[in-house]
XYZ file of C-alpha atoms in Angstrom:
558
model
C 162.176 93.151 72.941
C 158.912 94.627 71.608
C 157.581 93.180 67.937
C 157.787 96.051 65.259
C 154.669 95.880 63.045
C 155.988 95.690 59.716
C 156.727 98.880 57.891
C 156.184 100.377 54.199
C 159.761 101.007 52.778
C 158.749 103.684 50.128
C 157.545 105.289 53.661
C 160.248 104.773 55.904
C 162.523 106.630 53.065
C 160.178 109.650 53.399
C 158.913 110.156 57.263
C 161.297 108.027 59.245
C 160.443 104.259 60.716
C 159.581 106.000 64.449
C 156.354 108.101 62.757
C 155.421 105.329 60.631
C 155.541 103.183 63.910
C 153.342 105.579 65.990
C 150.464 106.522 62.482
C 149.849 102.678 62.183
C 149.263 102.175 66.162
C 147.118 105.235 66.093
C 145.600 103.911 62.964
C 144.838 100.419 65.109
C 143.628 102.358 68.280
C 141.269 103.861 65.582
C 140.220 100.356 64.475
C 139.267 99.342 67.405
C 137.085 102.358 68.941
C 135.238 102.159 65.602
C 134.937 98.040 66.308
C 133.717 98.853 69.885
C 131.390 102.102 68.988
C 129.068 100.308 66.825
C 128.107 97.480 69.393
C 128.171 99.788 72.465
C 126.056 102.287 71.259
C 123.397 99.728 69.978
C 123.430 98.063 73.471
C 124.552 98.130 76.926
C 128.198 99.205 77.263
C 129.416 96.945 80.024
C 128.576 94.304 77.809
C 131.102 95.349 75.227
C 133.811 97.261 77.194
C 136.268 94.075 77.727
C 136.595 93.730 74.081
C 137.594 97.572 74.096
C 140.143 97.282 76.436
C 141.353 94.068 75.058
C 141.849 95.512 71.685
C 142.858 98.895 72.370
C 145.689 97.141 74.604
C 146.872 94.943 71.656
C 146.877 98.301 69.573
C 148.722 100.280 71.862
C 151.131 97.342 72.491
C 150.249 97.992 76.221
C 150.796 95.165 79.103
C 147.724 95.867 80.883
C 144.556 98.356 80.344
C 142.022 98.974 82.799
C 139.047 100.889 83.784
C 138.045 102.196 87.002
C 135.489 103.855 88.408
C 134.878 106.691 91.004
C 132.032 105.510 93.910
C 131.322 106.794 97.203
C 132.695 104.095 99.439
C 131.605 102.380 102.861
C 132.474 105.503 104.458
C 130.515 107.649 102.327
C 133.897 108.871 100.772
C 134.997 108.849 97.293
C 136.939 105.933 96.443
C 137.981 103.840 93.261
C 137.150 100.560 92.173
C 138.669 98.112 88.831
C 135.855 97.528 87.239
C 137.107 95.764 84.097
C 140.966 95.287 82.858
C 142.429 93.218 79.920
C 146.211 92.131 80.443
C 148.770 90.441 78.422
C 149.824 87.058 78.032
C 152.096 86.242 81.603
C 150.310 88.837 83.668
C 146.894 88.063 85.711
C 143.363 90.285 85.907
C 143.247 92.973 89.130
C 139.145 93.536 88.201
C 138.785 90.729 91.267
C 141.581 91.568 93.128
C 139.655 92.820 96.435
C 143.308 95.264 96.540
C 141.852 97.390 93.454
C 138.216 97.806 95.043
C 136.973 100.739 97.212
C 140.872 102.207 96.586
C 141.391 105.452 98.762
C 141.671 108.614 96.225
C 142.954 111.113 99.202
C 146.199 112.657 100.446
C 146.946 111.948 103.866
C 144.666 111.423 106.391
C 142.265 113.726 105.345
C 139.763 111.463 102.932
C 137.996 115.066 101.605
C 141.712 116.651 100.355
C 142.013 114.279 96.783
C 145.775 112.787 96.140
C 148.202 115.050 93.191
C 147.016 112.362 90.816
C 143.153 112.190 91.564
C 142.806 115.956 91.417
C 144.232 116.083 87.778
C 141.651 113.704 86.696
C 139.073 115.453 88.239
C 140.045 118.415 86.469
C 140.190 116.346 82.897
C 143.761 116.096 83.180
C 145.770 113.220 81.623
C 148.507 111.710 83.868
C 151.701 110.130 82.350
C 154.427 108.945 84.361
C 157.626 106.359 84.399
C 159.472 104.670 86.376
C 162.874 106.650 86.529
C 160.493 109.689 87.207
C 158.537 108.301 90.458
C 159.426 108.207 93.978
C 157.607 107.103 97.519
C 154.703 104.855 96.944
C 153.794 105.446 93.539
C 157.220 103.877 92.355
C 156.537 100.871 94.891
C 153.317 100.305 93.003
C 155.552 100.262 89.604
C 158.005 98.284 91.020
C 155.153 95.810 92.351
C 153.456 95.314 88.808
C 156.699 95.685 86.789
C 155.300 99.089 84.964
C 157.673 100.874 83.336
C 155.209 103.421 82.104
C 152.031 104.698 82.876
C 149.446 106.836 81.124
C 145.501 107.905 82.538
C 142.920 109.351 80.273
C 139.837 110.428 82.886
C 136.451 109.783 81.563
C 134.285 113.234 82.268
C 130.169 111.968 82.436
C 127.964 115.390 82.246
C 131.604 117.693 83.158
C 132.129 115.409 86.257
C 134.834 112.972 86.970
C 133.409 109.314 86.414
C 136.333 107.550 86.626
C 139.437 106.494 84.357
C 141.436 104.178 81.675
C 144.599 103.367 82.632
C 147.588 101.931 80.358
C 150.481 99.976 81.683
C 153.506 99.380 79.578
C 156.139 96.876 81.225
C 157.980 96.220 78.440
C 159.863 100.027 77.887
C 159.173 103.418 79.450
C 156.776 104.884 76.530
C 156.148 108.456 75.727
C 152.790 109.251 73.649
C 152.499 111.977 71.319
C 149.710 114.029 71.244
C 147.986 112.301 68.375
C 147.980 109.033 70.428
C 146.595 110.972 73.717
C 143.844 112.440 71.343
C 142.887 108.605 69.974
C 143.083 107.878 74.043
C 140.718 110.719 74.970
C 138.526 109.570 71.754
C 137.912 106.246 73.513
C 137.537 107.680 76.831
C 134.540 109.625 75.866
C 133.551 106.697 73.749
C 132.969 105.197 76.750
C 131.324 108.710 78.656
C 129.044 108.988 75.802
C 127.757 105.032 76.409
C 127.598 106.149 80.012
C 125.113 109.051 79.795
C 123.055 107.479 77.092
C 122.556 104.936 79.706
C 121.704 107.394 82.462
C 119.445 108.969 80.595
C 117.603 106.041 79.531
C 117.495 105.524 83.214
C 115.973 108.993 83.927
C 113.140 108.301 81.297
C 112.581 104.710 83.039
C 112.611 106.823 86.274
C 110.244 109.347 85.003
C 107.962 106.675 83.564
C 108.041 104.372 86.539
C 107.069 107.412 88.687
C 104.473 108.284 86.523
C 102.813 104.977 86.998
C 102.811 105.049 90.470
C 101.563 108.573 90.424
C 98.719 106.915 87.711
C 98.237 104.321 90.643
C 97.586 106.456 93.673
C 97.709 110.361 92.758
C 97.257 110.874 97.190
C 100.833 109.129 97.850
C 103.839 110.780 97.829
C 106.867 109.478 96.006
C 110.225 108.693 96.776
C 113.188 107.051 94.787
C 115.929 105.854 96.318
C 119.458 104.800 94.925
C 120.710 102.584 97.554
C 123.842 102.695 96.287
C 124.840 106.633 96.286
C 122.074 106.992 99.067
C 120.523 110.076 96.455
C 117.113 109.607 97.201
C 114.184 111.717 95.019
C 111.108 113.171 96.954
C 108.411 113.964 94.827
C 106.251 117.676 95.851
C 103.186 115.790 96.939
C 105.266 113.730 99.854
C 106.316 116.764 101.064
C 102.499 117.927 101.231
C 101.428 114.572 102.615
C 104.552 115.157 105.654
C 103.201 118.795 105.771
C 106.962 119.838 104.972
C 108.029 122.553 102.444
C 108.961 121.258 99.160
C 112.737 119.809 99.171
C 113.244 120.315 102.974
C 114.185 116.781 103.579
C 117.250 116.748 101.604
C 118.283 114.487 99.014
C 119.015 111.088 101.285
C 116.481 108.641 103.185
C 117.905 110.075 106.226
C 116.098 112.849 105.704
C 112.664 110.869 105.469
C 113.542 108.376 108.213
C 114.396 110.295 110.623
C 111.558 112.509 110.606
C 109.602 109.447 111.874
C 109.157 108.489 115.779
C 112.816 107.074 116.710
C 111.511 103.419 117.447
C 109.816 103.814 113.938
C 112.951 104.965 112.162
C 114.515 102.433 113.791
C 112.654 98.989 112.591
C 112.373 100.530 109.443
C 115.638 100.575 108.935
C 116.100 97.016 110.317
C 113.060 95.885 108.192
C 114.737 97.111 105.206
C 117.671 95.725 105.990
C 116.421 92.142 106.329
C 114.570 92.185 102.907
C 118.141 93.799 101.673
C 119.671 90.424 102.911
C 116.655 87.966 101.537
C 116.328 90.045 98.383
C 112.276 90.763 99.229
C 110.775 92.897 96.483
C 108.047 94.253 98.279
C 107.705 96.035 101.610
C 104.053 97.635 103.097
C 105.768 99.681 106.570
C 103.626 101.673 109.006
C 105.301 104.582 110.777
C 104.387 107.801 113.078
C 105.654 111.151 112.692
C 104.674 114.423 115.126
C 104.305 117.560 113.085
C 103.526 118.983 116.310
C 104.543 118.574 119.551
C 101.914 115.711 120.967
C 100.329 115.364 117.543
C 100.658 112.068 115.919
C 100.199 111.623 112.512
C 100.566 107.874 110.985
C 101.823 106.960 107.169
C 102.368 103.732 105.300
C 105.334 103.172 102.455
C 104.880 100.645 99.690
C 106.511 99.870 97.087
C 109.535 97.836 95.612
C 112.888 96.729 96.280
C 115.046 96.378 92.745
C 118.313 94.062 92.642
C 121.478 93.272 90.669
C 123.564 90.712 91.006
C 125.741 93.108 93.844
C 122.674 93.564 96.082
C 119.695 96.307 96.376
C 120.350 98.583 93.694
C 116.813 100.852 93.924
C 113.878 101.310 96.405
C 110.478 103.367 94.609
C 107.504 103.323 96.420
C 105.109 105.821 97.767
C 103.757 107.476 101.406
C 100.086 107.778 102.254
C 98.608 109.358 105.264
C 96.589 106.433 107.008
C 96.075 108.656 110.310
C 92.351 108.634 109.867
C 92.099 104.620 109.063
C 94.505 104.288 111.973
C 92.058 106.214 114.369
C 89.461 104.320 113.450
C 90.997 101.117 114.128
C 92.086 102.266 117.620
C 88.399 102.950 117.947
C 87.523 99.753 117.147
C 89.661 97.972 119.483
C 88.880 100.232 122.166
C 85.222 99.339 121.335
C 86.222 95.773 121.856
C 88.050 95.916 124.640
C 85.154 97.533 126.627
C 82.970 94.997 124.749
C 85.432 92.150 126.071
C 85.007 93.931 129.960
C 81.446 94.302 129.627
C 80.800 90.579 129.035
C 82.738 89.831 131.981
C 79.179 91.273 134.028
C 76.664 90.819 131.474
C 75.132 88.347 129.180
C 75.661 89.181 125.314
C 72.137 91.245 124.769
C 73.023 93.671 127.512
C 76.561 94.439 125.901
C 74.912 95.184 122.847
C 72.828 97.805 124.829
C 75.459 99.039 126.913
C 77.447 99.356 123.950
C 75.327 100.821 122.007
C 75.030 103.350 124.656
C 78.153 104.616 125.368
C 78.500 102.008 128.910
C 75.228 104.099 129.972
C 71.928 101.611 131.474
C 68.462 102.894 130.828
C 66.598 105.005 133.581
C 64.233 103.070 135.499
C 61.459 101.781 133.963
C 58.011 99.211 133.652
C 58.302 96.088 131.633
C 56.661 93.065 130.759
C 59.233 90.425 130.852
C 59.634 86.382 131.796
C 61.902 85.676 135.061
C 63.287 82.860 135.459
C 64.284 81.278 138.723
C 66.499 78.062 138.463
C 68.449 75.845 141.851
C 69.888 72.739 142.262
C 68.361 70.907 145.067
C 70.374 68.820 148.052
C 73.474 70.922 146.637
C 74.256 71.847 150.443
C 74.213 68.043 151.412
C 76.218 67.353 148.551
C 78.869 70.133 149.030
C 79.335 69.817 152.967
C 81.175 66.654 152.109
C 83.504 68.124 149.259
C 86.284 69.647 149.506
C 86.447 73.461 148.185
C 88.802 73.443 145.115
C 86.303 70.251 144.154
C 83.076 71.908 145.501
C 84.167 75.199 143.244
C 85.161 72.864 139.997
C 81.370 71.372 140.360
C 79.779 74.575 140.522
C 81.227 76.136 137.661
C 80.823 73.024 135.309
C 76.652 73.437 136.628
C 76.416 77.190 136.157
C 78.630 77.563 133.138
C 75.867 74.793 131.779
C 72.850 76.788 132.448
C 74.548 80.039 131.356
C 75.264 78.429 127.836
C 71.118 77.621 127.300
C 70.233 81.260 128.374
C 72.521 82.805 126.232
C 71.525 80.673 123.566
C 67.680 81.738 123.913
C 68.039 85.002 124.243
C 67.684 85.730 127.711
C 70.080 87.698 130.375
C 71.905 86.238 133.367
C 70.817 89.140 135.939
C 72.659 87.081 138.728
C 74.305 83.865 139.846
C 72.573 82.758 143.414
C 75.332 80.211 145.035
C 74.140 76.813 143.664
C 71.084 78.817 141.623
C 70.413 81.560 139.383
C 68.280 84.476 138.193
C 67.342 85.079 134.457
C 65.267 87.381 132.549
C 63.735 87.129 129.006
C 62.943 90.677 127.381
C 65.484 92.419 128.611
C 67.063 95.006 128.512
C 64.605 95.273 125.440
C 61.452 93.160 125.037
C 61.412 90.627 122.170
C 59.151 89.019 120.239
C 58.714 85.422 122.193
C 60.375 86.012 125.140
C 57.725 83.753 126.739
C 58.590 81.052 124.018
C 62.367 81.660 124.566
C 62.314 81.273 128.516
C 60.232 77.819 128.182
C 62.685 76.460 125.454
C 65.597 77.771 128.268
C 63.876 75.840 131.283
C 63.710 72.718 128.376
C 66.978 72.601 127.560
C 68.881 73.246 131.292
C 66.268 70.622 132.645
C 67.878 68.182 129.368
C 71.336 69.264 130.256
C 71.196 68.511 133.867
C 69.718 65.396 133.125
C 72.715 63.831 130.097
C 75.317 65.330 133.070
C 73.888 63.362 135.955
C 73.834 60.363 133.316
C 77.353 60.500 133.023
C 77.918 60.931 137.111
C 76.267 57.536 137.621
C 78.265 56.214 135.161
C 81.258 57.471 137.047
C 79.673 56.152 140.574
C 78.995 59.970 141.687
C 75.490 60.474 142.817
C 73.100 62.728 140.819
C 72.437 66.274 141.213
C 68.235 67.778 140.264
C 67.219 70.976 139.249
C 64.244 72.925 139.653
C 63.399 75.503 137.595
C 60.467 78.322 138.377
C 59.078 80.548 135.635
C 56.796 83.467 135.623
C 55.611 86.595 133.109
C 54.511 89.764 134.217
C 55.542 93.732 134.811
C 58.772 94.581 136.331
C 60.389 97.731 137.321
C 64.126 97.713 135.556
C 67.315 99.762 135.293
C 70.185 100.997 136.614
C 70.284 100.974 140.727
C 74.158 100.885 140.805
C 75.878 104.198 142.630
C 78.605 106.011 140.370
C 81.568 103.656 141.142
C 79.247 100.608 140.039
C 76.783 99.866 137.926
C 74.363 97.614 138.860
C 71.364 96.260 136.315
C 68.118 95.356 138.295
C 65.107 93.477 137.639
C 62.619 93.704 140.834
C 58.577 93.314 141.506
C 56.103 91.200 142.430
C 56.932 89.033 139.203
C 60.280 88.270 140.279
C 58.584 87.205 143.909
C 55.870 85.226 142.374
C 58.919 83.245 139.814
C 61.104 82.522 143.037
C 58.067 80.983 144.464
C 57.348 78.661 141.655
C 60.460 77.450 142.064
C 60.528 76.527 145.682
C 57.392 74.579 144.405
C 59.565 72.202 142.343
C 60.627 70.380 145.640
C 57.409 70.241 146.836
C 55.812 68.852 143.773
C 59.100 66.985 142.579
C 59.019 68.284 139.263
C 61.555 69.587 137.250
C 60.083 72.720 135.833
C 57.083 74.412 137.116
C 55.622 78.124 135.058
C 52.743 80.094 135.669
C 49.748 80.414 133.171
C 51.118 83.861 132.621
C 54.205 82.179 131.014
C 52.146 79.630 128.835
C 49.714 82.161 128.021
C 51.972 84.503 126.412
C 54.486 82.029 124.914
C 51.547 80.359 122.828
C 50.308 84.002 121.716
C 54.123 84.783 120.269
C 55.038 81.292 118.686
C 51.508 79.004 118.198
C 50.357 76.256 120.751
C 53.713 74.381 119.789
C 55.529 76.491 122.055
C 54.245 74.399 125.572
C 53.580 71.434 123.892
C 55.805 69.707 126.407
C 54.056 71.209 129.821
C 50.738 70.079 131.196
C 48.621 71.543 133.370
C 49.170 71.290 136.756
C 46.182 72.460 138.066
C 46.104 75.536 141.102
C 48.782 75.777 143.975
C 49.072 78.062 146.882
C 52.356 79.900 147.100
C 54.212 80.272 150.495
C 53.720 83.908 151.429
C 50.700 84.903 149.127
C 47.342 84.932 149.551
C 44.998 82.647 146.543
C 46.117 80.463 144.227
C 47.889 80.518 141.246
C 47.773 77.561 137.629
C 51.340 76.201 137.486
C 52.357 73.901 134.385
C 54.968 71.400 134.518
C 57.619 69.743 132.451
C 58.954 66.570 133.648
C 62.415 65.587 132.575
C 64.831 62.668 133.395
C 66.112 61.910 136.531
C-alpha cells in the first residue's frame, strides 16, 4: 500500500483527508519546479532535468517519470526517443533501453498519419489513461511495465510539439485533478521555456558565427547545416555566387549537392562521410556545377565540422567561385605538358622559344653562331662485333653524355648523327659568349669521354675517342619543316667548314680541333682565359675547299 504523508488534524476536520492529500502533493510538485527553475534557467537544462524528474516523481508518488523527445528518425520520419527518466526503487531506467529510441509515433502503416495518442499531444492535449480503460497494444505495454495509470503533459517549444513527460503509477490507478494537471503543465513549460532560451542562444551563436565568416571572406557564400534535422541555411550571397535566385535550393544539402556534377556530388558526400566517421573538423572540397548546358563553373567549400558526443552535430562553412584560378591552372598544365613534348625534340633554350611563341619557329633568317661537330671514332669497328640491344645501351650512355655538357653550356642539340652529333651555340637567339660556351662544351665532352673510357679499361673493355670540330661564322636558320612537322635548321658554309674540322681530328689525332673564328670570338666575349687550354695549331687544308684555314687544338686524355 501507498505511504500517506502525514496530515494536519485541525484540517482533516474541515476539508476532508483526500484534499489535504492532493494540496500537500501539489504543494511538493511546487517545491520541486521552484528547486529545478533556479538552476536550469542559470545553466544548461539537460544538466539539471534528472533531478526534475527525480523529484517531481517522489512528489507525485509516481513509479516512473520520463521525458521524451520528438526527432525525425533514420527514415526522415517523426519518431520518439527517452531521453531522460527517473524510476523508483525495484524498477530499472528505459533512457538506454535501445526499445524507447527512434519509437514509431504513426497509425498503421502509414508513418505520415500520427497514432490517437501522438495527435493529442501535438495539439497540446494531455493524455490520461488506466489500465481497466485500455485495450490492444496499449494495455500490453501496461501490462509489460506493471502501470496501472498513466498521465502525458506535451511540452509545446515556439507552438510546436517538442516532445513529452510522462508519469507512471504502478502502485493504484490514479486520477489527477485539475490543480495537479496545472502544476504538471507548469513543469512542462518549465522545461519549454529552458528549451527556447537555449535555441535562441543558439540562433545568436549562429548569427555571430556567420557573421565572422562573412567578416572573413565577404565573396563566399554561406551555408549552415544541422546534420541532424538535415535543415540546412543558405545565405543570399551563395545563391549569387551559384547564379540561383535567392532560396531556390531549398532548405536541405540536397539541394546544394545535387546541383553539382553527379561524380562531384557524389565524393562529396563520401568525403563527408569519412570525416563524419574520424570526427575531422575541417574539410577544403572542390566541385563543378553547369549553369548552362556545356558551361562549367568550379567552387570550393571550407569550413568546419562541429561534434557531440552522438556524432556530427553542425557543418558551417562557405562557397567561393574558383573557376577563374581553376582555368588558369589548366593553363598551366597544358603549358607544361606541351613544354614536357617539346623537350622530347629540342634542347631546353629552344622550348623556351617555342614556348614563348605559341609552338611557332622563327622565319628564316642570318646568324652568327658557333657549330659544333662532335664523333666517336672506330665506333663502326667497335659496334660490328656487338650485339644490338648492347650496341644501342652503348650509344645512349655516349650521347646522353655529350647531351648533358651542351645543355649545360647553353648550346642546342640540332641533331644526333648515329655515333656523332650536331650542336649549335647562339641559337635560336645569340648570346653573349656563345664562342666561350661552345669551347667550355668541346672541354668538358672531351673530359667526359676520357673518365668513361677510364672506367672501360678498368672493366677490360677497350676505349672509345672522340673528336670534336668547332667553327663560328653566319648561318641561315629557321623553320624548314612542312605543316605536319616542324623541323629547326641550321645550314651554310659554317656548318661545312665545322664538319670539316672535325674529320681533321683523325688526321691530326687530336681530340678537339676549332677554327680561329671560334678562338677569336670566344676571347672577345669572356677575356684570353676563355682558350687558355688550346694552342695553335698552325694552317691546315680542308678536304673539299680551296686555301687554308688556323685550327687550334685541345688535347685531352686518352
Amino acid at each position: 500500500m501507498k505511504t500517506r504523508p502525514p496530515v494536519d488534524q485541525d484540517l482533516l476536520a474541515v476539508v476532508g483527508p483526500e484534499a489535504i492529500i492532493e494540496a500537500k502533493r501539489r504543494l511538493a510538485m511546487l517545491d520541486a519546479i521552484a528547486y529545478a527553475a533556479t538552476r536550469m534557467v542559470a545553466g544548461d537544462w539537460r544538466d539539471h532535468v534528472k533531478d526534475l524528474l527525480k523529484r517531481l516523481g517522489r512528489a507525485t508518488q509516481m513509479s516512473r517519470v520520463t521525458l521524451f523527445e520528438v526527432h525525425p528518425g533514420p527514415q526522415g520520419h517523426r519518431v520518439q526517443s527517452c531521453r531522460f527518466d527517473w524510476a523508483d526503487q525495484g524498477l530499472g531506467p528505459i533512457s538506454a533501453d535501445p526499445r524507447y529510441q527512434d519509437m514509431p509515433i504513426s497509425d498503421g502503416n502509414d508513418p505520415q498519419q500520427l497514432g490517437e495518442w501522438a495527435s493529442k499531444r501535438e495539439r497540446g492535449e494531455i493524455v490520461h489513461a488506466k489500465l481497466s480503460e485500455t485495450t490492444g497494444y496499449t494495455r500490453q505495454v501496461f501490462l509489460e511495465h506493471g502501470t496501472l495509470s498513466f498521465i502525458s503533459v506535451p511540452i509545446m517549444v515556439g507552438r510546436k510539439w517538442w516532445g513529452f513527460l510522462g508519469f507512471d503509477d504502478c502502485k493504484e490507478e490514479r486520477s489527477w485533478s485539475s490543480e495537479e494537471i496545472h502544476v504538471l503543465k507548469t513543469a512542462a513549460a518549465l522545461i519549454a521555456g529552458a528549451i527556447e532560451r537555449e535555441q535562441a542562444d543558439e540562433k545568436i551563436r549562429l548569427s555571430e558565427e556567420r557573421y565572422a565568416l562573412a567578416a572573413r571572406g565577404a565573396n563566399d557564400g554561406l551555408f549552415d547545416w544541422d546534420v541532424r534535422t538535415g535543415k540546412t541555411f543558405f545565405s543570399p550571397r551563395l545563391h549569387e555566387v551559384l547564379g540561383r535566385k535567392s532560396a531556390s535550393l531549398g532548405t536541405t544539402i540536397d539541394g546544394l549537392i545535387d546541383l553539382f556534377v553527379k561524380t562531384d556530388g557524389d565524393f562529396l558526400r563520401a568525403t563527408m562521410r569519412h570525416k563524419f566517421a574520424r570526427r575531422e573538423e575541417t574539410f577544403d572540397i572542390e566541385c563543378r556545377f553547369e549553369p548552362e548546358p556545356g558551361q562549367t563553373q568550379w567552387v570550393v567549400m571550407r569550413g568546419l565540422i562541429v561534434y557531440d558526443e552522438e556524432g556530427p552535430r553542425r557543418v558551417v562553412g562557405g562557397l567561393r567561385d574558383i573557376t577563374r584560378q581553376m582555368e588558369v591552372q589548366r593553363r598551366l598544365c597544358e603549358a607544361e605538358r606541351k613544354r614536357a613534348n617539346l623537350a622530347r625534340y629540342f634542347s631546353p633554350n629552344m622550348v623556351d622559344g617555342l614556348m614563348q611563341t605559341g609552338g611557332r619557329l622563327d622565319e628564316m633568317r642570318t646568324q652568327r653562331v658557333t657549330v659544333l661537330f662532335a664523333d666517336i671514332w672506330g665506333y663502326t669497328t667497335i659496334s660490328a662485333a656487338m650485339p644490338p640491344m648492347q650496341l644501342m645501351t652503348l650509344l645512349r650512355e655516349l650521347l646522353r653524355m655529350f647531351e648533358n655538357a651542351i645543355f649545360a653550356n647553353g648550346g642546342t642539340l640540332d641533331k644526333f648523327l648515329g655515333d656523332g652529333l650536331m650542336a649549335t651555340f647562339g641559337t635560336p637567339k645569340a648570346g653573349p659568349r656563345d664562342a666561350a660556351n661552345a669551347l667550355a662544351c668541346a672541354c668538358a665532352m672531351a673530359d667526359a669521354i676520357a673518365r668513361w673510357n677510364r672506367k672501360r679499361r678498368e672493366n677490360g673493355l677497350p676505349p672509345m675517342y672522340l673528336g670534336i670540330g668547332l667553327h663560328h661564322g653566319d648561318v641561315v636558320l629557321g623553320d624548314i619543316g612542312s605543316e605536319r612537322r616542324m623541323e629547326f635548321a641550321v645550314i651554310g658554309d659554317t656548318v661545312n667548314v665545322a664538319s670539316r674540322i672535325q674529320e681533321m681530328t683523325r688526321a691530326l689525332n687530336i681530340a678537339v680541333l676549332a677554327s680561329d673564328g671560334v678562338i677569336q670570338a670566344a676571347r672577345a666575349e669572356a677575356g684570353e682565359d676563355a682558350a687558355k687550354d688550346f694552342t695553335d695549331t698552325g694552317e691546315h687544308e680542308l678536304r673539299g675547299r680551296g686555301g687554308k684555314i688556323r685550327l687550334w687544338s685541345r688535347a685531352a686524355d686518352r
